Tab-separated table of C-alpha atoms in Angstrom:
chain	number	residue	atom	x	y	z
A	77	GLU	CA	126.362	165.859	217.014
A	78	VAL	CA	127.707	165.386	220.384
A	79	HIS	CA	126.587	162.735	222.427
A	80	LEU	CA	127.691	161.259	225.570
A	81	VAL	CA	125.206	158.477	227.116
A	82	ALA	CA	126.065	157.616	230.712
A	83	SER	CA	124.150	154.439	231.806
A	84	GLY	CA	124.950	152.135	234.889
A	85	GLY	CA	123.125	153.845	237.817
A	86	GLY	CA	120.464	152.749	239.966
A	87	LEU	CA	119.417	151.719	243.716
A	88	VAL	CA	122.588	150.107	245.255
A	89	GLN	CA	122.896	149.000	248.782
A	90	PRO	CA	125.952	150.259	250.606
A	91	GLY	CA	129.044	148.491	250.327
A	92	GLY	CA	127.912	147.524	246.680
A	93	SER	CA	129.981	147.820	243.658
A	94	PRO	CA	128.348	149.666	240.676
A	95	ARG	CA	129.851	150.246	237.436
A	96	LEU	CA	129.450	153.182	235.514
A	97	SER	CA	129.273	153.566	231.947
A	98	CYS	CA	129.853	156.558	229.300
A	99	VAL	CA	129.223	155.451	225.571
A	100	THR	CA	130.483	158.759	223.643
A	101	SER	CA	130.330	159.614	219.918
A	102	GLY	CA	130.311	162.967	217.704
A	103	PHE	CA	133.819	163.701	218.659
A	104	THR	CA	137.049	162.436	218.883
A	105	PHE	CA	137.330	160.602	222.170
A	106	ARG	CA	140.437	159.573	221.733
A	107	SER	CA	141.924	163.175	221.723
A	108	PHE	CA	140.254	164.306	224.794
A	109	GLU	CA	140.408	164.084	228.520
A	110	MET	CA	137.843	162.473	230.108
A	111	HIS	CA	135.935	163.213	233.756
A	112	TRP	CA	133.371	161.936	236.047
A	113	VAL	CA	131.460	164.407	238.097
A	114	ARG	CA	129.051	164.104	240.272
A	115	GLN	CA	125.945	166.172	242.001
A	116	ALA	CA	124.177	165.084	244.628
A	117	PRO	CA	120.289	166.018	245.459
A	118	GLY	CA	120.203	170.101	245.947
A	119	LYS	CA	124.143	169.997	245.707
A	120	GLY	CA	126.834	171.543	243.679
A	121	LEU	CA	129.042	169.860	241.534
A	122	GLU	CA	131.653	167.951	242.534
A	123	TRP	CA	134.879	166.606	240.029
A	124	VAL	CA	135.315	162.787	241.179
A	125	SER	CA	137.732	161.599	238.695
A	126	GLN	CA	140.225	162.457	235.613
A	127	ILE	CA	141.640	160.074	233.116
A	128	SER	CA	144.182	161.402	229.901
A	129	ILE	CA	144.246	160.731	226.606
A	130	SER	CA	146.264	157.371	226.604
A	131	GLY	CA	145.027	156.714	230.011
A	132	SER	CA	148.438	156.908	231.831
A	133	SER	CA	147.482	159.318	233.986
A	134	ILE	CA	144.762	159.826	236.442
A	135	ASN	CA	143.815	161.411	239.109
A	136	TYR	CA	140.865	160.715	242.347
A	137	ALA	CA	138.888	163.223	244.399
A	138	ASP	CA	139.761	162.644	247.988
A	139	SER	CA	136.528	161.782	248.603
A	140	VAL	CA	136.806	158.470	246.388
A	141	LYS	CA	140.050	157.539	246.297
A	142	GLY	CA	140.882	154.030	246.969
A	143	ARG	CA	137.218	153.393	246.305
A	144	PHE	CA	136.437	154.376	242.298
A	145	THR	CA	138.640	153.509	239.593
A	146	ILE	CA	137.996	155.218	236.214
A	147	SER	CA	138.772	154.020	232.775
A	148	ARG	CA	138.526	154.053	228.969
A	149	ASP	CA	138.407	152.221	225.988
A	150	ASN	CA	139.267	154.338	222.716
A	151	ALA	CA	138.364	151.633	220.747
A	152	LYS	CA	134.511	151.754	222.079
A	153	ASN	CA	134.785	155.556	222.863
A	154	SER	CA	134.118	155.004	226.260
A	155	LEU	CA	134.601	155.706	229.674
A	156	TYR	CA	133.808	153.757	232.984
A	157	LEU	CA	133.937	153.951	236.664
A	158	GLN	CA	133.889	151.137	238.775
A	159	MET	CA	132.390	152.473	242.155
A	160	ASN	CA	133.494	149.978	245.406
A	161	SER	CA	132.387	150.238	248.608
A	162	VAL	CA	129.768	152.373	248.246
A	163	ARG	CA	128.461	154.700	250.592
A	164	VAL	CA	125.227	156.460	251.481
A	165	GLU	CA	127.043	159.531	250.859
A	166	ASP	CA	127.982	158.815	247.111
A	167	THR	CA	124.174	159.290	245.873
A	168	ALA	CA	124.749	161.672	243.021
A	169	VAL	CA	123.683	162.111	239.682
A	170	TYR	CA	127.281	160.976	237.905
A	171	TYR	CA	128.064	163.191	234.679
A	172	CYS	CA	130.771	162.078	232.244
A	173	ALA	CA	132.713	164.989	230.579
A	174	GLY	CA	135.157	165.673	228.142
A	175	SER	CA	138.336	167.947	227.964
A	176	GLY	CA	139.899	169.528	225.097
A	177	HIS	CA	142.174	171.885	224.171
A	178	ARG	CA	139.752	174.599	225.791
A	179	GLY	CA	141.187	173.150	228.878
A	180	GLY	CA	137.545	173.246	230.565
A	181	PHE	CA	134.889	170.579	230.381
A	182	GLU	CA	133.239	171.070	226.741
A	183	TYR	CA	131.514	167.989	226.342
A	184	TRP	CA	128.529	166.537	229.062
A	185	GLY	CA	126.756	163.852	229.297
A	186	GLN	CA	123.288	164.076	230.310
A	187	GLY	CA	123.960	161.976	233.750
A	188	THR	CA	122.952	158.970	235.369
A	189	LEU	CA	121.517	158.881	239.295
A	190	VAL	CA	123.405	156.341	241.911
A	191	THR	CA	121.281	155.790	244.717
A	192	VAL	CA	122.796	154.177	247.869
A	193	SER	CA	120.272	153.014	250.469
A	194	SER	CA	119.215	149.990	251.906
B	1128	SER	CA	142.357	171.244	250.595
B	1129	TYR	CA	141.498	173.573	247.412
B	1130	GLU	CA	138.449	175.757	247.797
B	1131	LEU	CA	137.234	177.862	245.462
B	1132	THR	CA	134.632	180.346	247.112
B	1133	GLN	CA	131.147	181.907	245.236
B	1134	PRO	CA	128.309	183.849	246.435
B	1135	PRO	CA	125.313	181.891	247.427
B	1136	SER	CA	122.791	183.935	245.126
B	1137	MET	CA	122.250	186.773	243.284
B	1138	SER	CA	119.124	188.191	241.701
B	1139	VAL	CA	119.166	190.836	238.993
B	1140	SER	CA	116.192	192.547	236.954
B	1141	PRO	CA	116.296	191.520	232.965
B	1142	GLY	CA	118.930	194.491	230.945
B	1143	GLN	CA	120.873	194.646	234.166
B	1144	THR	CA	124.259	193.617	234.370
B	1145	ALA	CA	125.541	190.642	236.423
B	1146	ARG	CA	128.666	189.888	238.112
B	1147	ILE	CA	129.410	186.817	239.689
B	1148	THR	CA	132.821	186.457	241.773
B	1149	CYS	CA	134.769	183.477	242.324
B	1150	SER	CA	137.775	183.550	245.183
B	1151	GLY	CA	140.616	181.268	245.623
B	1152	ASP	CA	144.482	181.532	246.765
B	1153	ALA	CA	145.807	179.992	243.412
B	1154	LEU	CA	143.693	181.644	241.152
B	1155	PRO	CA	146.417	184.046	239.868
B	1156	LYS	CA	148.458	180.780	238.905
B	1157	GLN	CA	145.731	178.694	237.516
B	1158	TYR	CA	142.800	179.346	234.661
B	1159	VAL	CA	139.151	179.358	235.584
B	1160	TYR	CA	136.333	178.042	234.094
B	1161	TRP	CA	132.751	179.011	234.346
B	1162	TYR	CA	129.510	176.637	233.559
B	1163	GLN	CA	125.720	177.318	233.614
B	1164	GLN	CA	123.596	174.456	234.889
B	1165	LYS	CA	119.717	175.166	234.489
B	1166	SER	CA	117.070	173.148	235.917
B	1167	GLY	CA	117.424	169.439	235.223
B	1168	GLN	CA	120.297	169.756	232.374
B	1169	ALA	CA	123.664	169.364	232.547
B	1170	PRO	CA	125.995	171.896	232.686
B	1171	VAL	CA	127.337	173.965	229.711
B	1172	LEU	CA	130.985	175.950	229.545
B	1173	VAL	CA	130.497	179.439	229.356
B	1174	ILE	CA	134.064	180.921	229.656
B	1175	TYR	CA	137.081	178.509	229.448
B	1176	LYS	CA	140.664	180.311	230.342
B	1177	ASP	CA	139.482	183.131	232.524
B	1178	SER	CA	137.905	185.167	229.736
B	1179	GLU	CA	137.442	182.907	226.389
B	1180	ARG	CA	134.002	182.159	225.275
B	1181	PRO	CA	132.932	179.212	223.581
B	1182	SER	CA	131.440	179.880	219.870
B	1183	TRP	CA	128.220	178.928	221.163
B	1184	ILE	CA	127.744	181.449	223.759
B	1185	PRO	CA	126.335	184.918	223.452
B	1186	GLU	CA	128.682	187.841	223.648
B	1187	ARG	CA	126.952	188.820	226.607
B	1188	PHE	CA	128.673	186.644	228.752
B	1189	SER	CA	132.424	187.655	229.585
B	1190	GLY	CA	134.948	186.893	232.296
B	1191	SER	CA	138.072	188.304	233.811
B	1192	SER	CA	140.536	187.966	236.644
B	1193	SER	CA	142.170	190.210	239.169
B	1194	GLY	CA	144.600	188.680	241.725
B	1195	THR	CA	142.707	185.741	243.591
B	1196	THR	CA	139.016	186.827	242.304
B	1197	VAL	CA	137.358	186.193	238.784
B	1198	THR	CA	134.493	187.281	237.805
B	1199	LEU	CA	131.817	186.128	235.102
B	1200	THR	CA	129.764	188.740	234.281
B	1201	ILE	CA	126.379	188.996	232.019
B	1202	SER	CA	125.480	192.162	230.496
B	1203	GLY	CA	122.082	192.816	229.494
B	1204	VAL	CA	120.612	189.582	231.453
B	1205	ARG	CA	117.703	187.825	229.890
B	1206	ALA	CA	115.465	185.242	231.511
B	1207	GLU	CA	117.080	182.682	229.667
B	1208	ASP	CA	119.845	183.654	231.457
B	1209	GLU	CA	118.340	182.358	234.887
B	1210	GLY	CA	120.309	179.107	236.723
B	1211	ASP	CA	122.998	178.256	238.573
B	1212	PHE	CA	126.442	178.835	237.936
B	1213	TYR	CA	129.510	177.349	238.728
B	1214	CYS	CA	133.619	178.357	238.975
B	1215	GLN	CA	136.118	175.901	238.436
B	1216	SER	CA	140.003	175.459	238.559
B	1217	THR	CA	142.713	172.867	239.221
B	1218	ASP	CA	145.206	172.871	241.103
B	1219	SER	CA	149.087	171.784	240.615
B	1220	SER	CA	148.558	168.042	241.214
B	1221	GLY	CA	146.165	168.056	238.904
B	1222	THR	CA	143.003	167.714	240.966
B	1223	TRP	CA	140.036	169.562	239.947
B	1224	VAL	CA	137.515	171.593	241.769
B	1225	PHE	CA	134.514	173.507	241.635
B	1226	GLY	CA	132.865	176.585	243.337
B	1227	GLY	CA	130.125	176.334	245.641
B	1228	GLY	CA	128.101	177.647	242.735
B	1229	THR	CA	125.670	180.668	242.441
B	1230	LYS	CA	121.932	180.876	241.862
B	1231	LEU	CA	121.134	183.588	239.561
B	1232	THR	CA	117.442	184.723	239.843
B	1233	VAL	CA	116.500	187.047	237.076
B	1234	LEU	CA	113.647	189.211	239.011
């Protein structure tokens, strides 16, 4: 059975630097591109970042470029998102998701809520 | 930036057919993916590469494309199909975008 367990969310002050983790099991992590997707309360889905299988190719949404860093550890089947200089508008549930041969995001975690507030 | 446009909401009666559209200038050149998100849950992939259906998705879900518009069709809608539906695509730079979402209400 496939599991993606995201953690690291919580209440953070503006300007803070939370680090999100996503531990996976049940599928061949090293064969999947991985993504972070967020959803602000009551809003739609927003793609945040993508990392290739080897980690050599990385993309970010303009809204987080220069502030967030995605990384992965294939030996630990884990995905990370280092968030720096967070803003109130970064408040959202952050999902990790995996993309395989189907091209779409076929595996999703349960999400971790990051609340940026003073 | 690249945008995908969906109707904010639609409602259908059980047994009817729901057609949810997604429009974007680059859609003739890029695949579209569809997700269903039920309240309080993570999204689920229901259609990939415009019209392919994962094995875990019922046959009543189908996808089609025509020019700059793609359509998710749910035939014989059931109460359990209620939720938010999002289209998704990518642009040539490797970034991804979601449509604004369509809230499907089953009357």
